[in-house]
Short mmCIF file of C-alpha atoms in Angstrom, two decimals:
data_model
loop_
_atom_site.label_atom_id
_atom_site.label_comp_id
_atom_site.label_asym_id
_atom_site.label_seq_id
_atom_site.Cartn_x
_atom_site.Cartn_y
_atom_site.Cartn_z
CA MET A 12 98.05 -28.59 118.04
CA THR A 13 95.05 -28.55 115.86
CA SER A 14 94.18 -25.29 113.44
CA SER A 15 90.87 -23.29 114.55
CA ASP A 16 89.64 -23.74 110.57
CA VAL A 17 88.66 -27.76 111.23
CA ARG A 18 85.25 -29.31 111.71
CA ILE A 19 84.71 -31.98 114.32
CA VAL A 20 81.37 -32.93 115.07
CA PRO A 21 80.39 -33.19 118.64
CA SER A 22 80.34 -37.28 118.60
CA ALA A 23 83.78 -37.63 117.14
CA ASP A 24 86.59 -38.80 119.37
CA VAL A 25 89.61 -36.58 118.68
CA SER A 26 92.83 -36.72 120.89
CA ASP A 27 94.15 -33.41 122.14
CA SER A 28 97.63 -34.36 120.93
CA ALA A 29 96.34 -35.15 117.58
CA GLN A 30 97.41 -32.63 114.85
CA LEU A 31 94.67 -31.34 112.19
CA GLY A 32 95.37 -28.96 109.35
CA PRO A 33 93.14 -26.20 108.39
CA GLY A 34 90.06 -26.99 106.60
CA THR A 35 90.35 -30.68 107.61
CA SER A 36 86.68 -32.34 108.65
CA ILE A 37 86.43 -35.23 111.16
CA TRP A 38 82.81 -36.95 111.14
CA HIS A 39 80.19 -38.48 113.44
CA LEU A 40 81.69 -41.42 115.52
CA ALA A 41 85.29 -40.97 113.77
CA GLN A 42 88.09 -41.61 116.24
CA VAL A 43 91.60 -39.56 115.40
CA ARG A 44 94.16 -41.23 118.14
CA GLU A 45 97.18 -39.58 120.13
CA ASN A 46 99.66 -37.94 117.88
CA ALA A 47 97.94 -38.55 114.83
CA GLN A 48 98.91 -35.96 112.17
CA LEU A 49 96.31 -34.94 109.44
CA GLY A 50 97.58 -32.23 106.84
CA LYS A 51 95.07 -29.51 105.09
CA ASN A 52 91.65 -30.29 104.21
CA CYS A 53 91.53 -33.92 105.04
CA ILE A 54 88.21 -35.41 105.60
CA VAL A 55 87.56 -38.60 107.88
CA GLY A 56 84.20 -39.97 107.44
CA ARG A 57 81.55 -41.41 109.94
CA GLY A 58 82.83 -44.54 112.07
CA ALA A 59 86.53 -44.30 110.27
CA TYR A 60 89.04 -44.90 113.05
CA ILE A 61 93.25 -43.35 112.42
CA GLY A 62 95.38 -44.91 114.76
CA THR A 63 98.15 -43.56 117.06
CA GLY A 64 100.84 -41.46 115.08
CA VAL A 65 99.36 -42.47 111.53
CA VAL A 66 100.47 -39.64 109.23
CA MET A 67 98.40 -38.17 106.67
CA GLY A 68 98.97 -35.58 103.92
CA ASP A 69 97.02 -32.82 102.64
CA ASN A 70 93.70 -33.71 100.91
CA CYS A 71 93.45 -37.09 101.78
CA LYS A 72 89.75 -38.71 102.12
CA VAL A 73 89.08 -41.55 104.53
CA GLN A 74 85.93 -42.59 104.18
CA ASN A 75 83.49 -44.37 106.39
CA TYR A 76 84.20 -47.09 108.80
CA ALA A 77 87.80 -47.39 107.15
CA LEU A 78 90.49 -48.20 109.80
CA VAL A 79 93.72 -46.80 109.13
CA TYR A 80 95.73 -48.86 111.91
CA GLU A 81 99.49 -47.11 113.08
CA PRO A 82 102.24 -46.89 111.72
CA ALA A 83 100.69 -46.05 108.26
CA VAL A 84 101.63 -43.32 106.21
CA LEU A 85 99.25 -41.46 103.67
CA GLU A 86 100.68 -38.81 101.61
CA PRO A 87 98.86 -36.14 99.72
CA GLY A 88 95.77 -36.85 97.85
CA VAL A 89 95.25 -40.62 99.20
CA PHE A 90 91.84 -41.87 98.68
CA ILE A 91 90.79 -44.58 101.43
CA GLY A 92 87.22 -46.08 100.26
CA PRO A 93 84.54 -47.25 102.82
CA ALA A 94 85.30 -50.22 105.05
CA VAL A 95 89.17 -50.41 103.95
CA VAL A 96 91.64 -52.06 106.46
CA LEU A 97 95.46 -51.01 106.52
CA THR A 98 96.42 -53.42 109.09
CA ASN A 99 99.74 -53.46 111.30
CA ASP A 100 100.53 -56.98 112.66
CA THR A 101 101.93 -59.25 110.36
CA TYR A 102 101.29 -62.44 112.77
CA PRO A 103 98.46 -61.60 114.84
CA ARG A 104 97.66 -63.33 117.86
CA ALA A 105 95.55 -62.72 121.04
CA VAL A 106 98.17 -64.81 123.30
CA ASN A 107 101.79 -65.30 123.39
CA PRO A 108 102.81 -69.32 122.93
CA ASP A 109 102.58 -69.77 126.58
CA GLY A 110 99.14 -68.66 126.48
CA SER A 111 99.48 -65.23 128.07
CA LEU A 112 97.90 -62.49 126.90
CA LYS A 113 99.67 -59.99 124.76
CA SER A 114 100.53 -56.85 125.38
CA GLY A 115 101.73 -53.90 123.24
CA ALA A 116 105.56 -54.86 124.36
CA ASP A 117 104.94 -58.41 122.67
CA TRP A 118 104.79 -57.27 119.09
CA GLU A 119 106.25 -54.36 116.92
CA ALA A 120 103.69 -52.64 114.61
CA VAL A 121 104.60 -52.57 110.76
CA GLY A 122 102.68 -50.00 108.43
CA VAL A 123 100.94 -49.56 105.31
CA THR A 124 102.65 -46.78 103.31
CA ILE A 125 100.54 -45.31 100.55
CA ARG A 126 101.95 -42.89 97.98
CA THR A 127 100.51 -39.66 96.64
CA GLY A 128 97.49 -39.69 94.66
CA ALA A 129 96.61 -43.77 95.03
CA ALA A 130 93.34 -44.76 95.76
CA ILE A 131 92.15 -47.94 97.53
CA GLY A 132 88.83 -49.21 96.89
CA ALA A 133 86.08 -50.15 99.30
CA ARG A 134 86.46 -53.25 101.66
CA ALA A 135 90.20 -53.68 100.34
CA VAL A 136 92.42 -54.78 102.98
CA CYS A 137 96.24 -53.97 102.74
CA VAL A 138 98.21 -56.32 104.62
CA ALA A 139 101.39 -54.60 106.28
CA PRO A 140 104.12 -54.17 105.68
CA VAL A 141 103.09 -53.12 102.08
CA GLU A 142 103.71 -49.98 99.76
CA ILE A 143 101.05 -48.66 97.54
CA GLY A 144 102.51 -46.71 94.63
CA ALA A 145 101.78 -43.38 93.50
CA TRP A 146 98.40 -42.71 91.64
CA ALA A 147 97.87 -46.69 91.76
CA THR A 148 94.51 -48.03 92.39
CA VAL A 149 93.72 -51.03 94.40
CA ALA A 150 90.26 -52.20 93.59
CA ALA A 151 87.19 -52.67 95.81
CA GLY A 152 87.47 -56.02 97.68
CA ALA A 153 91.11 -56.59 97.15
CA VAL A 154 93.70 -58.03 99.35
CA VAL A 155 97.03 -56.33 99.01
CA THR A 156 99.94 -58.74 100.09
CA LYS A 157 102.91 -57.42 97.99
CA ASP A 158 103.99 -53.73 96.94
CA VAL A 159 102.00 -52.10 94.12
CA PRO A 160 103.94 -50.00 91.50
CA ASN A 161 103.35 -46.64 90.76
CA PHE A 162 100.04 -46.48 88.16
CA ALA A 163 99.24 -49.98 88.76
CA LEU A 164 95.48 -50.95 88.85
CA VAL A 165 95.48 -54.56 91.14
CA ALA A 166 92.64 -56.68 91.82
CA GLY A 167 91.67 -60.06 93.54
CA VAL A 168 92.47 -62.08 96.42
CA PRO A 169 95.63 -61.81 96.70
CA ALA A 170 95.81 -58.77 94.49
CA LYS A 171 97.50 -58.95 90.85
CA ARG A 172 97.80 -56.22 88.64
CA ILE A 173 95.44 -56.04 85.60
CA GLY A 174 96.18 -53.04 83.95
CA TRP A 175 97.24 -49.33 84.49
CA VAL A 176 95.89 -45.92 85.39
CA GLY A 177 96.31 -42.72 85.25
CA LYS A 178 96.19 -39.47 87.25
CA ALA A 179 92.89 -39.06 86.35
CA GLY A 180 91.78 -42.78 87.85
CA GLN A 181 90.81 -44.10 84.51
CA ARG A 182 92.18 -47.27 82.98
CA LEU A 183 95.07 -46.39 80.63
CA VAL A 184 94.50 -47.46 76.85
CA GLU A 185 97.59 -48.60 74.86
CA LYS A 186 98.15 -47.13 71.58
CA ASP A 187 101.56 -47.21 69.71
CA GLY A 188 103.46 -48.33 72.09
CA LEU A 189 102.44 -46.10 74.87
CA TRP A 190 99.61 -46.19 77.17
CA VAL A 191 97.14 -43.34 76.98
CA CYS A 192 94.76 -42.14 79.39
CA PRO A 193 91.19 -41.56 77.95
CA ALA A 194 90.36 -38.76 80.38
CA THR A 195 93.47 -36.41 79.91
CA GLY A 196 95.31 -37.81 77.09
CA ALA A 197 98.73 -38.20 79.20
CA THR A 198 101.22 -40.57 78.01
CA TYR A 199 102.90 -43.28 79.84
CA ARG A 200 105.56 -45.51 79.24
CA GLU A 201 106.05 -49.18 80.26
CA ALA A 202 109.43 -50.54 80.95
CA ASN A 203 110.56 -53.49 82.90
CA GLY A 204 106.93 -53.84 84.62
CA LEU A 205 106.84 -50.22 85.83
CA LEU A 206 105.04 -47.18 84.23
CA THR A 207 106.35 -43.61 84.02
CA GLU A 208 104.47 -40.48 82.60
CA GLU A 209 105.88 -39.03 79.45
CA GLN A 210 106.91 -35.38 80.19
CA ALA A 211 104.54 -32.86 78.07
#
């Protein structure tokens, strides 16, 4: 069921069983597969792919030519940059050991989970199964093979944490034992390799 308040351009391919929330836009040559669930005000850019049964919360942006394979879950406010790939096969093969062509019954899809507000930079690859924490940032071109903590900034191949970011997406600055967002002034505390936001 799709809300009447959606925009689907004629060249997009959207399954009748996909659910699109109000205010959602599906752009040129994008494909949204069967039983995908997209929340309110989502944007799926040109040539992007949203796999069967993928779940996206409200206000997510999937940029041009990104590939979001099932069973990915994107919580609200997630940003997926251009040409990002969220994989779903830990041990990919076209054929079985006996040489026969693999079918859907010959493997079990595993997904990428991206928590609220996180951002995945252009051409990054997240290798399932993996979880990207809330408000984390994956740098452009990174290859994520391990879970990423909340607020972490990761980069490289394989991706490693190189800093912390706040909800505004800017890199945090250490000051007087706390981490401070230069954009908002919000403060965060680090303990045991994890970051938590200080309550106002």
